[in-house]
Coordinates of C-alpha atoms and ligand atoms in Angstrom, one line a residue:
Chain A
X1 CA 10.8 16.0 7.5
X2 CA 13.0 19.3 8.1
X3 CA 12.3 21.4 11.2
X4 CA 11.2 24.4 9.1
X5 CA 8.6 22.1 7.4
X6 CA 7.6 20.8 10.6
X7 CA 6.9 24.4 11.8
X8 CA 5.0 25.0 8.7
X9 CA 2.8 22.2 9.6
X10 CA 2.2 23.6 12.9
X11 CA 1.5 27.1 11.6
X12 CA -1.1 25.4 9.3
X13 CA -3.1 24.5 12.5
X14 CA -6.0 26.8 11.5
X15 CA -6.2 24.7 8.2
X16 CA -7.4 22.0 10.3
X17 CA -10.7 20.6 8.9
X18 CA -11.4 17.9 11.2
X19 CA -10.1 17.4 14.7
X20 CA -10.8 14.4 16.7
X21 CA -9.8 15.0 20.3
X22 CA -9.2 12.2 22.9
X23 CA -12.3 10.7 21.9
X24 CA -13.6 7.8 24.0
X25 CA -16.5 5.6 23.0
X26 CA -18.0 3.1 25.2
X27 CA -20.4 0.0 24.3
X28 CA -23.2 -1.1 26.4
X29 CA -22.9 -4.9 26.7
X30 CA -25.1 -6.9 29.0
X31 CA -26.0 -3.9 31.3
X32 CA -22.1 -2.7 31.5
X33 CA -20.1 -0.3 29.8
X34 CA -17.0 -1.3 28.0
X35 CA -14.3 0.9 26.3
X36 CA -14.3 0.6 22.5
X37 CA -12.2 3.8 21.7
X38 CA -9.6 4.9 24.1
X39 CA -8.4 8.5 23.7
X40 CA -8.4 8.5 19.9
X41 CA -7.0 11.7 18.6
X42 CA -6.1 12.7 15.1
X43 CA -6.4 15.6 12.7
X44 CA -7.1 16.0 8.9
X45 CA -6.1 19.1 7.2
X46 CA -7.8 20.9 4.0
X47 CA -6.7 18.8 0.9
X48 CA -5.1 16.0 3.3
X49 CA -5.8 12.3 2.9
X50 CA -5.1 10.6 6.1
X51 CA -5.1 6.7 6.2
X52 CA -6.5 4.9 9.1
X53 CA -5.3 1.3 9.0
X54 CA -5.2 -1.4 11.7
X55 CA -6.3 -4.7 13.2
X56 CA -9.9 -6.0 12.3
X57 CA -12.0 -5.0 15.3
X58 CA -9.7 -2.2 16.4
X59 CA -12.4 0.5 16.1
X60 CA -11.7 2.4 12.8
X61 CA -15.6 2.0 11.8
X62 CA -16.5 3.2 15.2
X63 CA -14.2 6.3 15.0
X64 CA -15.9 7.3 11.6
X65 CA -19.4 6.6 12.8
X66 CA -18.8 8.7 16.0
X67 CA -17.5 11.7 13.9
X68 CA -20.4 11.5 11.8
X69 CA -22.8 11.2 14.7
X70 CA -23.9 8.0 13.6
X71 CA -23.2 5.6 16.4
X72 CA -25.6 2.7 16.8
X73 CA -27.8 2.9 20.1
X74 CA -25.7 0.5 22.2
X75 CA -22.5 2.7 21.5
X76 CA -21.9 6.1 23.0
X77 CA -19.3 8.9 23.1
X78 CA -18.1 8.9 26.9
X79 CA -15.6 11.8 26.6
X80 CA -13.6 13.8 23.9
X81 CA -14.6 16.0 21.0
X82 CA -15.0 16.1 17.3
X83 CA -14.3 19.6 15.7
X84 CA -15.2 20.3 12.1
X85 CA -13.8 23.7 10.9
X86 CA -13.4 24.8 14.5
X87 CA -17.0 24.0 15.7
X88 CA -17.9 21.2 18.0
X89 CA -19.9 18.5 16.4
X90 CA -20.8 16.5 19.5
X91 CA -22.0 19.4 21.9
X92 CA -23.9 21.2 19.4
X93 CA -26.8 18.8 20.3
X94 CA -26.7 17.1 17.0
X95 CA -28.4 20.0 15.3
X96 CA -25.3 21.2 13.6
X97 CA -24.5 17.5 12.6
X98 CA -27.7 17.3 10.8
X99 CA -26.9 20.4 8.9
X100 CA -23.5 19.3 8.2
X101 CA -24.4 15.8 7.0
X102 CA -24.8 15.8 3.3
X103 CA -23.2 19.3 2.7
X104 CA -19.8 19.5 4.5
X105 CA -19.2 15.9 5.4
X106 CA -20.1 12.6 3.7
X107 CA -19.3 9.0 4.2
X108 CA -18.8 6.1 2.0
X109 CA -19.8 3.0 4.4
X110 CA -17.8 -0.4 4.7
X111 CA -21.0 -2.4 3.6
X112 CA -23.4 -1.3 1.0
X113 CA -26.1 -3.3 2.7
X114 CA -26.0 -0.9 5.7
X115 CA -26.1 2.1 3.5
X116 CA -28.4 1.6 0.8
X117 CA -32.2 1.3 0.9
X118 CA -33.3 -2.1 -0.8
X119 CA -36.5 -0.8 -2.1
X120 CA -35.4 2.6 -3.5
X121 CA -33.8 2.9 -7.0
X122 CA -30.2 3.7 -6.9
X123 CA -30.4 6.7 -9.1
X124 CA -32.6 8.3 -6.5
X125 CA -30.5 7.4 -3.6
X126 CA -27.4 9.0 -5.4
X127 CA -29.1 12.4 -5.5
X128 CA -32.1 12.4 -3.3
X129 CA -30.3 14.9 -0.7
X130 CA -28.9 17.2 -3.4
X131 CA -32.0 17.2 -5.6
X132 CA -34.1 18.1 -2.5
X133 CA -31.8 20.9 -1.3
X134 CA -31.5 22.4 -4.9
X135 CA -35.3 22.0 -5.6
X136 CA -34.5 19.9 -8.8
X137 CA -37.3 18.0 -10.6
X138 CA -37.2 14.5 -11.5
X139 CA -35.7 14.7 -14.8
X140 CA -32.9 17.0 -13.8
X141 CA -32.1 14.8 -10.8
X142 CA -32.0 11.7 -12.9
X143 CA -29.6 13.2 -15.5
X144 CA -27.4 14.3 -12.7
X145 CA -27.4 10.6 -11.1
X146 CA -26.6 9.2 -14.6
X147 CA -23.7 11.8 -14.9
X148 CA -22.3 10.7 -11.5
X149 CA -22.7 6.9 -12.3
X150 CA -20.5 7.6 -15.4
X151 CA -17.9 9.4 -13.2
X152 CA -17.7 6.3 -10.8
X153 CA -17.2 4.1 -13.9
X154 CA -20.5 2.4 -14.1
X155 CA -21.0 1.1 -17.6
X156 CA -24.3 1.7 -19.4
X157 CA -25.6 3.9 -16.5
X158 CA -29.0 4.6 -18.3
X159 CA -29.8 0.8 -17.8
X160 CA -29.1 0.9 -14.0
X161 CA -30.0 4.1 -12.9
X162 CA -33.6 2.8 -12.2
X163 CA -32.4 -0.4 -10.9
X164 CA -32.7 -1.6 -7.2
X165 CA -29.5 -2.3 -5.2
X166 CA -29.9 -6.3 -5.3
X167 CA -29.9 -6.1 -9.1
X168 CA -26.2 -4.6 -9.1
X169 CA -22.9 -6.3 -8.4
X170 CA -21.0 -5.8 -5.2
X171 CA -18.7 -3.4 -6.9
X172 CA -21.4 -1.4 -8.5
X173 CA -23.4 -1.1 -5.2
X174 CA -20.0 0.2 -3.6
X175 CA -19.8 2.7 -6.6
X176 CA -23.4 3.8 -6.1
X177 CA -22.5 4.7 -2.4
X178 CA -19.4 6.7 -3.6
X179 CA -21.5 8.5 -6.1
X180 CA -24.0 9.4 -3.4
X181 CA -21.1 10.6 -1.2
X182 CA -19.6 13.0 -3.7
X183 CA -22.9 14.4 -5.3
X184 CA -22.8 17.3 -2.7
X185 CA -19.4 18.3 -3.2
X186 CA -18.2 17.7 0.4
X187 CA -15.4 19.3 2.0
X188 CA -14.7 16.1 4.3
X189 CA -15.0 12.6 3.1
X190 CA -15.0 9.6 5.5
X191 CA -14.1 6.4 3.5
X192 CA -14.6 3.0 5.0
X193 CA -13.3 0.4 2.8
X194 CA -14.4 2.2 -0.3
X195 CA -12.9 0.1 -3.0
X196 CA -12.7 -3.5 -1.6
X197 CA -15.2 -4.7 -4.1
X198 CA -13.7 -3.0 -7.0
X199 CA -11.3 -4.4 -9.6
X200 CA -7.8 -2.7 -9.7
X201 CA -8.5 -0.7 -12.9
X202 CA -11.9 0.7 -11.5
X203 CA -10.2 1.2 -8.1
X204 CA -7.5 3.4 -10.0
X205 CA -10.3 5.3 -11.6
X206 CA -12.0 6.2 -8.3
X207 CA -8.6 7.1 -6.7
X208 CA -8.3 9.5 -9.5
X209 CA -11.7 10.9 -8.9
X210 CA -10.8 11.3 -5.1
X211 CA -7.6 13.1 -6.1
X212 CA -9.6 15.5 -8.2
X213 CA -11.8 16.3 -5.3
X214 CA -8.7 17.0 -3.3
X215 CA -7.1 19.3 -5.9
X216 CA -10.4 21.1 -7.0
X217 CA -12.2 21.3 -3.7
X218 CA -9.4 20.9 -1.4
X219 CA -11.6 18.0 0.2
X220 CA -10.0 16.3 3.1
X221 CA -10.2 12.5 3.5
X222 CA -10.1 10.1 6.4
X223 CA -9.5 6.8 4.6
X224 CA -10.0 3.4 6.2
X225 CA -8.7 0.4 4.6
X226 CA -6.8 -2.9 5.1
X227 CA -5.1 -2.3 1.7
X228 CA -1.8 -0.8 2.6
X229 CA -0.7 -0.5 -1.1
X230 CA -3.8 1.8 -1.6
X231 CA -2.9 3.8 1.5
X232 CA 0.6 4.2 0.2
X233 CA -0.6 5.5 -3.1
X234 CA -3.5 7.9 -2.1
X235 CA -2.8 9.0 1.3
X236 CA 0.0 11.4 2.7
X237 CA -0.5 10.7 6.4
X238 CA -1.2 7.6 8.4
X239 CA -2.7 6.5 11.7
X240 CA -2.5 2.9 12.9
X241 CA -4.9 1.4 15.4
X242 CA -4.9 -1.6 17.6
X243 CA -7.6 -2.8 20.2
X244 CA -9.3 0.8 20.3
X245 CA -6.2 2.9 20.4
X246 CA -3.9 4.5 18.1
X247 CA -0.6 3.0 18.4
X248 CA 1.4 4.9 15.9
X249 CA 0.8 8.0 13.7
X250 CA 2.9 10.2 11.2
X251 CA 2.4 13.1 9.0
X252 CA 5.0 11.6 6.8
X253 CA 3.5 8.2 5.6
X254 CA 6.4 7.2 3.5
X255 CA 8.9 7.6 6.4
X256 CA 6.7 5.7 8.6
X257 CA 6.3 2.8 6.3
X258 CA 10.0 2.7 5.7
X259 CA 10.9 2.7 9.4
X260 CA 7.9 1.6 11.5
X261 CA 8.3 2.2 15.3
X262 CA 5.6 0.3 17.0
X263 CA 5.8 -3.6 17.0
X264 CA 2.2 -3.8 15.8
X265 CA 2.9 -1.5 12.8
X266 CA 5.9 -3.7 12.0
X267 CA 3.9 -6.8 12.2
X268 CA 1.3 -5.3 10.0
X269 CA 3.7 -4.3 7.4
X270 CA 5.3 -7.7 7.5
X271 CA 2.1 -9.6 6.5
X272 CA 1.4 -7.7 3.3
X273 CA 1.2 -10.1 0.4
X274 CA 3.1 -8.9 -2.6
X275 CA 2.5 -8.5 -6.2
X276 CA 6.1 -8.8 -7.3
X277 CA 9.0 -11.0 -5.9
X278 CA 9.1 -14.5 -4.5
X279 CA 6.0 -15.7 -2.8
X280 CA 6.3 -17.1 0.5
X281 CA 4.0 -18.4 3.3
X282 CA 2.8 -15.4 5.0
X283 CA 3.3 -14.4 8.5
X284 CA 0.2 -13.5 10.6
X285 CA -0.1 -12.7 14.2
X286 CA -0.5 -15.7 16.4
X287 CA -3.6 -14.3 17.9
X288 CA -6.1 -11.4 17.2
X289 CA -7.1 -8.9 19.7
X290 CA -9.5 -9.9 22.4
X291 CA -13.2 -8.7 22.2
X292 CA -14.2 -5.6 24.2
X293 CA -15.3 -7.6 27.3
X294 CA -11.8 -9.1 27.7
X295 CA -9.8 -6.0 27.2
X296 CA -8.2 -3.8 29.8
X297 CA -10.5 -1.1 31.0
X298 CA -7.5 1.1 32.0
X299 CA -6.5 3.9 29.8
X300 CA -3.4 3.0 27.7
X301 CA -0.1 4.9 27.8
X302 CA -0.3 8.2 25.8
X303 CA 1.6 8.6 22.6
X304 CA 5.1 9.8 22.7
X305 CA 6.9 12.0 19.9
X306 CA 9.4 9.8 18.0
X307 CA 10.1 12.5 15.4
X308 CA 8.7 15.6 14.0
X309 CA 4.9 15.1 13.4
X310 CA 5.4 11.4 14.4
X311 CA 4.1 9.6 17.5
X312 CA 4.0 6.2 18.7
X313 CA 2.7 4.4 21.9
X314 CA 5.2 2.8 24.1
X315 CA 4.8 -0.8 23.7
X316 CA 4.7 -3.1 26.7
X317 CA 6.7 -6.3 27.1
X318 CA 3.7 -8.6 26.3
X319 CA 3.0 -6.6 23.1
X320 CA 6.4 -6.8 21.8
X321 CA 6.3 -10.5 22.5
X322 CA 3.0 -10.9 20.8
X323 CA 3.8 -9.0 17.8
X324 CA 7.3 -10.2 17.1
X325 CA 6.5 -13.7 17.8
X326 CA 4.0 -13.6 14.9
X327 CA 5.0 -16.7 13.0
X328 CA 2.3 -19.2 12.0
X329 CA -1.1 -17.8 12.5
Chain B
X1 CA -14.0 -35.0 4.1
X2 CA -12.3 -34.6 0.8
X3 CA -12.5 -32.3 -2.2
X4 CA -14.1 -33.1 -5.5
X5 CA -13.8 -32.1 -9.0
X6 CA -16.2 -29.3 -10.3
X7 CA -16.8 -28.7 -14.0
X8 CA -18.9 -25.9 -15.1
X9 CA -19.7 -25.9 -18.8
X10 CA -21.0 -23.3 -20.9
X11 CA -22.8 -21.4 -18.3
X12 CA -24.9 -18.5 -19.6
X13 CA -27.2 -16.4 -17.3
X14 CA -29.6 -13.5 -18.6
X15 CA -31.2 -11.1 -16.1
X16 CA -34.0 -8.9 -17.1
X17 CA -34.2 -5.6 -15.0
X18 CA -37.4 -4.3 -16.5
X19 CA -40.4 -5.7 -18.5
X20 CA -40.1 -6.0 -22.1
X21 CA -36.4 -5.8 -21.6
X22 CA -34.3 -8.0 -23.8
X23 CA -32.4 -8.5 -20.6
X24 CA -28.8 -8.3 -19.5
X25 CA -26.3 -11.0 -20.2
X26 CA -24.3 -11.6 -17.0
X27 CA -22.5 -14.7 -18.2
X28 CA -21.9 -16.0 -21.8
X29 CA -20.7 -19.5 -22.2
X30 CA -18.4 -19.7 -19.2
X31 CA -16.6 -22.9 -18.7
X32 CA -14.5 -23.6 -15.7
X33 CA -12.8 -26.5 -13.8
X34 CA -11.8 -26.6 -10.3
X35 CA -9.9 -29.9 -9.5
X36 CA -9.9 -31.9 -6.4
X37 CA -7.7 -30.3 -3.8
X38 CA -7.1 -27.3 -6.2
X39 CA -7.6 -23.4 -5.4
X40 CA -8.6 -21.7 -8.8
X41 CA -8.6 -17.9 -8.4
X42 CA -11.5 -15.8 -10.3
X43 CA -10.4 -12.3 -11.1
X44 CA -11.8 -9.6 -13.3
X45 CA -13.9 -6.6 -13.8
X46 CA -16.5 -5.5 -11.3
X47 CA -19.9 -6.7 -12.7
X48 CA -18.4 -9.2 -15.1
X49 CA -20.3 -12.0 -13.4
X50 CA -18.2 -13.6 -10.9
X51 CA -20.6 -13.6 -8.1
X52 CA -23.3 -14.8 -10.5
X53 CA -21.0 -17.7 -11.5
X54 CA -20.6 -18.7 -7.7
X55 CA -24.3 -18.5 -7.2
X56 CA -24.9 -20.9 -10.2
X57 CA -22.2 -23.4 -8.8
X58 CA -23.7 -23.3 -5.3
X59 CA -27.3 -23.7 -6.6
X60 CA -28.6 -20.2 -5.7
X61 CA -29.1 -19.0 -9.2
X62 CA -31.5 -21.5 -10.7
X63 CA -32.1 -19.8 -14.1
X64 CA -29.2 -20.5 -16.3
X65 CA -28.2 -22.7 -19.2
X66 CA -25.2 -24.9 -19.3
X67 CA -24.2 -27.6 -17.0
X68 CA -22.5 -28.0 -13.5
X69 CA -20.9 -31.3 -12.7
X70 CA -19.6 -32.3 -9.4
X71 CA -17.7 -35.5 -9.1
X72 CA -18.9 -36.7 -12.5
X73 CA -22.7 -36.3 -11.5
X74 CA -24.5 -33.5 -13.2
X75 CA -26.4 -31.2 -10.7
X76 CA -30.1 -30.4 -11.2
X77 CA -30.9 -26.6 -10.8
X78 CA -32.5 -27.5 -7.5
X79 CA -30.0 -29.2 -5.3
X80 CA -30.5 -32.0 -2.9
X81 CA -29.7 -31.3 0.9
X82 CA -26.4 -33.3 0.5
X83 CA -25.5 -31.4 -2.6
X84 CA -26.1 -28.3 -0.7
X85 CA -23.9 -29.2 2.1
X86 CA -20.9 -30.3 -0.1
X87 CA -20.8 -26.9 -1.9
X88 CA -20.7 -23.8 0.3
X89 CA -20.3 -20.2 -0.4
X90 CA -18.8 -17.3 1.6
X91 CA -21.0 -14.4 0.4
X92 CA -19.4 -11.1 -0.8
X93 CA -21.4 -8.9 1.6
X94 CA -21.4 -10.6 4.9
X95 CA -23.8 -8.2 6.5
X96 CA -26.6 -8.9 4.1
X97 CA -25.8 -12.8 4.3
X98 CA -26.1 -13.0 8.0
X99 CA -29.3 -13.2 10.0
X100 CA -29.4 -10.0 12.3
X101 CA -31.6 -11.6 15.0
X102 CA -29.2 -14.6 15.7
X103 CA -26.0 -14.9 17.7
X104 CA -23.0 -16.5 16.0
X105 CA -23.6 -19.6 17.9
X106 CA -27.5 -19.9 17.2
X107 CA -26.7 -19.5 13.4
X108 CA -24.0 -22.1 13.5
X109 CA -26.0 -24.6 15.6
X110 CA -29.1 -24.5 13.5
X111 CA -26.8 -25.2 10.5
X112 CA -25.1 -28.2 12.3
X113 CA -28.6 -29.6 13.3
X114 CA -30.1 -29.3 9.8
X115 CA -27.2 -31.3 8.4
X116 CA -27.2 -33.7 11.3
X117 CA -23.6 -32.9 12.4
X118 CA -22.0 -32.9 16.0
X119 CA -24.2 -35.2 18.1
X120 CA -24.8 -33.6 21.4
X121 CA -25.1 -30.0 22.2
X122 CA -22.0 -29.9 24.1
X123 CA -20.2 -31.5 21.0
X124 CA -21.6 -28.8 18.8
X125 CA -20.7 -26.0 21.0
X126 CA -17.1 -27.5 21.1
X127 CA -17.2 -27.7 17.3
X128 CA -18.3 -24.1 17.2
X129 CA -15.5 -22.9 19.5
X130 CA -12.9 -24.8 17.4
X131 CA -14.4 -23.2 14.1
X132 CA -13.9 -19.7 15.7
X133 CA -10.3 -20.5 16.6
X134 CA -9.7 -21.5 12.9
X135 CA -10.8 -18.3 11.5
X136 CA -9.1 -16.4 14.3
X137 CA -12.0 -15.1 16.1
X138 CA -12.2 -14.8 19.7
X139 CA -14.5 -17.5 21.2
X140 CA -16.2 -14.6 23.3
X141 CA -17.9 -13.4 20.1
X142 CA -19.9 -16.7 19.7
X143 CA -22.7 -15.2 21.7
X144 CA -22.8 -11.9 19.9
X145 CA -25.1 -10.8 17.1
X146 CA -23.8 -9.3 13.8
X147 CA -24.6 -5.7 14.5
X148 CA -22.3 -5.9 17.6
X149 CA -19.4 -7.0 15.3
X150 CA -16.9 -5.2 13.0
X151 CA -16.9 -5.8 9.2
X152 CA -13.9 -8.2 9.4
X153 CA -15.5 -10.1 12.2
X154 CA -18.6 -10.6 10.5
X155 CA -16.6 -11.7 7.3
X156 CA -14.9 -14.4 9.5
X157 CA -18.2 -15.8 10.7
X158 CA -19.4 -16.1 7.2
X159 CA -16.1 -18.1 6.6
X160 CA -16.8 -20.2 9.7
X161 CA -20.3 -20.8 8.5
X162 CA -19.2 -22.0 5.2
X163 CA -16.6 -24.4 6.9
X164 CA -18.9 -25.6 9.7
X165 CA -20.6 -28.3 7.6
X166 CA -17.3 -29.9 6.2
X167 CA -17.9 -28.9 2.5
X168 CA -15.9 -30.4 -0.4
X169 CA -16.1 -27.3 -2.5
X170 CA -16.1 -23.7 -1.3
X171 CA -16.9 -20.7 -3.3
X172 CA -15.1 -17.6 -1.5
X173 CA -16.5 -14.6 -2.9
X174 CA -14.1 -11.7 -1.8
X175 CA -13.8 -13.6 1.6
X176 CA -10.8 -11.7 2.8
X177 CA -11.6 -8.1 1.6
X178 CA -12.5 -7.0 5.2
X179 CA -9.7 -8.5 7.0
X180 CA -6.5 -6.7 8.2
X181 CA -3.4 -8.1 6.6
X182 CA -2.3 -10.3 9.4
X183 CA -5.6 -12.1 9.8
X184 CA -5.9 -12.2 6.2
X185 CA -2.7 -14.1 6.1
X186 CA -4.1 -16.6 8.8
X187 CA -7.0 -17.1 6.5
X188 CA -4.9 -17.6 3.5
X189 CA -2.8 -20.1 5.4
X190 CA -6.1 -21.9 6.6
X191 CA -7.4 -22.4 3.1
X192 CA -3.9 -23.6 1.9
X193 CA -3.8 -26.0 4.7
X194 CA -7.4 -27.3 4.2
X195 CA -6.4 -27.9 0.3
X196 CA -3.1 -29.7 1.3
X197 CA -4.5 -31.9 4.2
X198 CA -8.1 -32.9 3.4
X199 CA -8.2 -31.9 -0.4
X200 CA -10.7 -29.1 -0.1
X201 CA -11.4 -27.5 -3.6
X202 CA -11.9 -23.7 -3.8
X203 CA -13.2 -21.1 -6.2
X204 CA -11.5 -18.1 -4.9
X205 CA -13.0 -14.9 -6.1
X206 CA -11.0 -11.8 -5.5
X207 CA -10.0 -8.4 -6.6
X208 CA -6.8 -8.6 -4.5
X209 CA -4.3 -9.8 -7.0
X210 CA -1.4 -10.1 -4.5
X211 CA -3.6 -12.5 -2.4
X212 CA -4.6 -14.5 -5.5
X213 CA -0.9 -14.7 -6.3
X214 CA 0.1 -16.1 -3.0
X215 CA -2.9 -18.6 -2.7
X216 CA -4.0 -20.0 -6.0
X217 CA -3.0 -22.7 -8.1
X218 CA -4.5 -21.5 -11.2
X219 CA -6.2 -18.3 -12.4
X220 CA -9.2 -17.6 -14.5
X221 CA -9.5 -14.0 -15.8
X222 CA -13.3 -12.8 -16.6
X223 CA -14.3 -9.7 -18.4
X224 CA -17.8 -8.7 -19.4
X225 CA -19.2 -12.0 -18.8
X226 CA -16.6 -14.1 -20.7
X227 CA -13.6 -15.9 -19.4
X228 CA -10.6 -14.6 -21.4
X229 CA -7.7 -16.3 -20.1
X230 CA -6.9 -19.3 -17.7
X231 CA -3.6 -20.5 -16.7
X232 CA -1.3 -21.5 -13.9
X233 CA -0.7 -18.6 -11.4
X234 CA 2.7 -18.1 -12.3
X235 CA 2.0 -18.0 -15.9
X236 CA -0.7 -15.3 -15.5
X237 CA 1.6 -13.1 -13.5
X238 CA 4.8 -13.6 -15.4
X239 CA 3.4 -13.9 -18.9
X240 CA -0.2 -12.7 -19.2
X241 CA -1.6 -13.4 -22.7
X242 CA -4.8 -11.4 -22.8
X243 CA -4.8 -7.5 -23.0
X244 CA -7.3 -7.3 -20.3
X245 CA -5.1 -9.3 -17.9
X246 CA -2.2 -7.1 -18.7
X247 CA -4.3 -4.1 -18.0
X248 CA -5.3 -5.5 -14.6
X249 CA -1.8 -6.4 -13.6
X250 CA -0.5 -2.9 -14.6
X251 CA -3.3 -1.3 -12.5
X252 CA -2.5 -3.5 -9.3
X253 CA -0.9 -1.1 -6.6
X254 CA 2.1 -2.5 -4.6
X255 CA 4.0 -1.2 -1.4
X256 CA 6.9 1.1 -2.4
Ligands
LIG401 N1 -22.8 -2.1 18.0 C1 -21.8 -2.6 18.7 N2 -22.0 -3.2 20.2 C2 -21.0 -3.6 20.8 N3 -19.8 -3.6 20.4 C3 -19.5 -3.4 19.0 C4 -20.4 -2.8 18.2 N4 -20.0 -2.6 16.9 C5 -18.8 -2.9 17.0 N5 -18.4 -3.4 18.2 C6 -17.0 -3.9 18.7 O1 -16.3 -2.7 18.6 C7 -14.9 -3.2 18.1 C8 -14.6 -2.1 17.1 O2 -15.4 -2.2 15.9 P1 -15.2 -1.4 14.4 O3 -16.3 -2.0 13.7 O4 -14.9 -0.2 14.8 O5 -13.9 -2.3 14.0 P2 -13.0 -2.0 12.7 O6 -11.7 -1.5 12.9 O7 -13.8 -1.1 11.7 O8 -12.9 -3.5 12.1 P3 -13.0 -4.0 10.6 O9 -11.7 -3.8 9.9 O10 -13.1 -5.4 11.0 O11 -14.1 -3.5 10.0 C9 -15.0 -4.5 17.5 O12 -14.2 -5.4 18.4 C10 -16.6 -5.0 17.8 O13 -16.7 -6.3 18.1
LIG402 N1 -30.7 -10.0 -9.6 C1 -30.3 -9.3 -10.6 N2 -31.0 -8.7 -11.5 C2 -30.6 -8.0 -12.5 N3 -29.3 -8.0 -12.9 C3 -28.5 -8.7 -12.0 C4 -28.7 -9.3 -11.0 N4 -27.7 -9.8 -10.2 C5 -26.6 -9.5 -11.0 N5 -27.0 -8.7 -12.0 C6 -26.0 -8.1 -13.0 O1 -25.3 -9.1 -13.4 C7 -24.0 -8.6 -13.7 C8 -23.0 -9.6 -13.1 O2 -23.0 -9.4 -11.6 P1 -22.1 -10.1 -10.5 O3 -22.7 -9.7 -9.2 O4 -22.1 -11.5 -10.9 O5 -20.6 -9.3 -10.9 P2 -19.3 -9.5 -10.2 O6 -18.3 -9.9 -11.1 O7 -19.5 -10.3 -8.9 O8 -19.0 -8.0 -9.8 P3 -18.2 -7.4 -8.4 O9 -16.8 -7.6 -8.7 O10 -18.6 -5.9 -8.6 O11 -18.9 -8.0 -7.3 C9 -24.0 -7.1 -13.3 O12 -24.1 -6.3 -14.2 C10 -25.2 -7.1 -12.4 O13 -25.8 -5.8 -12.4
LIG403 MG1 -15.0 -1.5 10.0
LIG404 MG1 -19.3 -9.9 -6.8

């Protein structure tokens, strides 16, 4: 990125839609507090899609849930802030959050079972919040649900609009969640593994739909996934998490994928299975990160600039060893 | 324990969602073989009947027509306890398939007790620790309930549970979809090792074509309830015959 364009980004600061600022979240386990998120900071601008990738258990879902104000009881924000269009989401006493939810911000959850009500027909779950706000009747709401189901590629939506979640396949349930998330034309969408249960052709269709929201409504996305090829296709900026911290992030995703700085980012990219070229036994990490109760409770080192709009955490000797040893997992 | 041959023949399943409904045909005359010590990939459209076929094979979908043979023996729609032990499933949605009240240890122990595996409590605890290590989970999470875990951790619990009873065939339904690529690599290698060392057979359902390519011996492609193509993995990827297979491969994203 040239200096001029880096300045351009800095000037666009007031364009920030979502700002997560040194967010710390702690988990209460057996009467003690343990750090689940350690000073997570990231920004999503209007029309930007930021990928959030990283180790399983590193805190991606917790980051999204904290920003949405949807943390489970055992977890709480211990410090830091979340701003949406400049106003603080966490200190406004939850009130503004309730107002924002469903209008400005929406979320596609990692597991449909968490998000969908098993005893409500799916059509109703898709449009409920919108229909209520717009004062729609049953018929109008149902028509809108069918239209959204068509948009997310569900075949024969008339048949399924009155079905219950357990009557749908995994990928159909996932698309019901996506339909519910986009029903209110949100400005900011949190996506937690939104396409893992979709075949690649439907996935392509959903990504196209997301791109349309990006173009037409300038919607911002914070997009969590393990599928780095999807990230490379849909997102333009990228943050990488490991053990509750962001270890590397860049405003230029392509540059970072081409030359990752942090040893964890490198290890991650090295274990991506490929669709072309020779197949070989994949390299995994020799161990996965420890549970919260076995992690260091000290705050990690702060990120250092490694280029314009590109930061990485300095890696300790142990980390360098752990991640580069890799080999047989 | 060693793997066995599974032959599913002309399986059809129809669901009725409403009364007076002719029903929705989820599977139409599907035949598929998974050899001893073989990993067969099942890929295809969302909603095309993959999970339904998996449920028929493990005995959870009791209304179907056609036959399921395992080691030459035709399985009744209701399975015996030994048959249930021999064929295990890793469910697509771990959160829905795990008991929220139980810790991982309680869940696994109950299973071992039911199937009379492991002897003493200490031996069972040790076995569970070993299972956690196999699926790359920190042993510390044995005493945690599903709600206190991440999506990928729950998915690894589901894998550990399927492997706990020394099955001979595993139906893995999107079993690595919530794992980061390095843990995923570990699970892929684990499955390959179990196939090579003890002859475990696996029906590997997945939307991730790159993973299927690196793990499976053969691949079946399913579209709208019918299998449209079955071939050796390399043949599927190098010279797909059916239009739908070509469409799938063309839509698969890859790293730049
Ligand atoms: N309710 C909870 N109480 C205590 N600890 C929790 C809770 N939920 C999650 N954790 C722990 O916090 C860590 C981060 O969890 P999170 O769900 O954010 O991970 P993730 O990055 O989304 O992983 P995955 O990719 O596997 O979904 C995990 O190690 C998990 O064990
Ligand atoms: N209990 C049920 N009642 C009615 N219809 C059902 C039921 N279970 C599944 N179906 C339907 O059967 C079809 C096949 O579903 P199945 O879950 O097997 O698909 P799948 O190939 O696993 O899809 P995905 O890739 O999305 O998980 C779908 O149309 C689904 O809606
Ligand atoms: Mg998660
Ligand atoms: Mg399925």
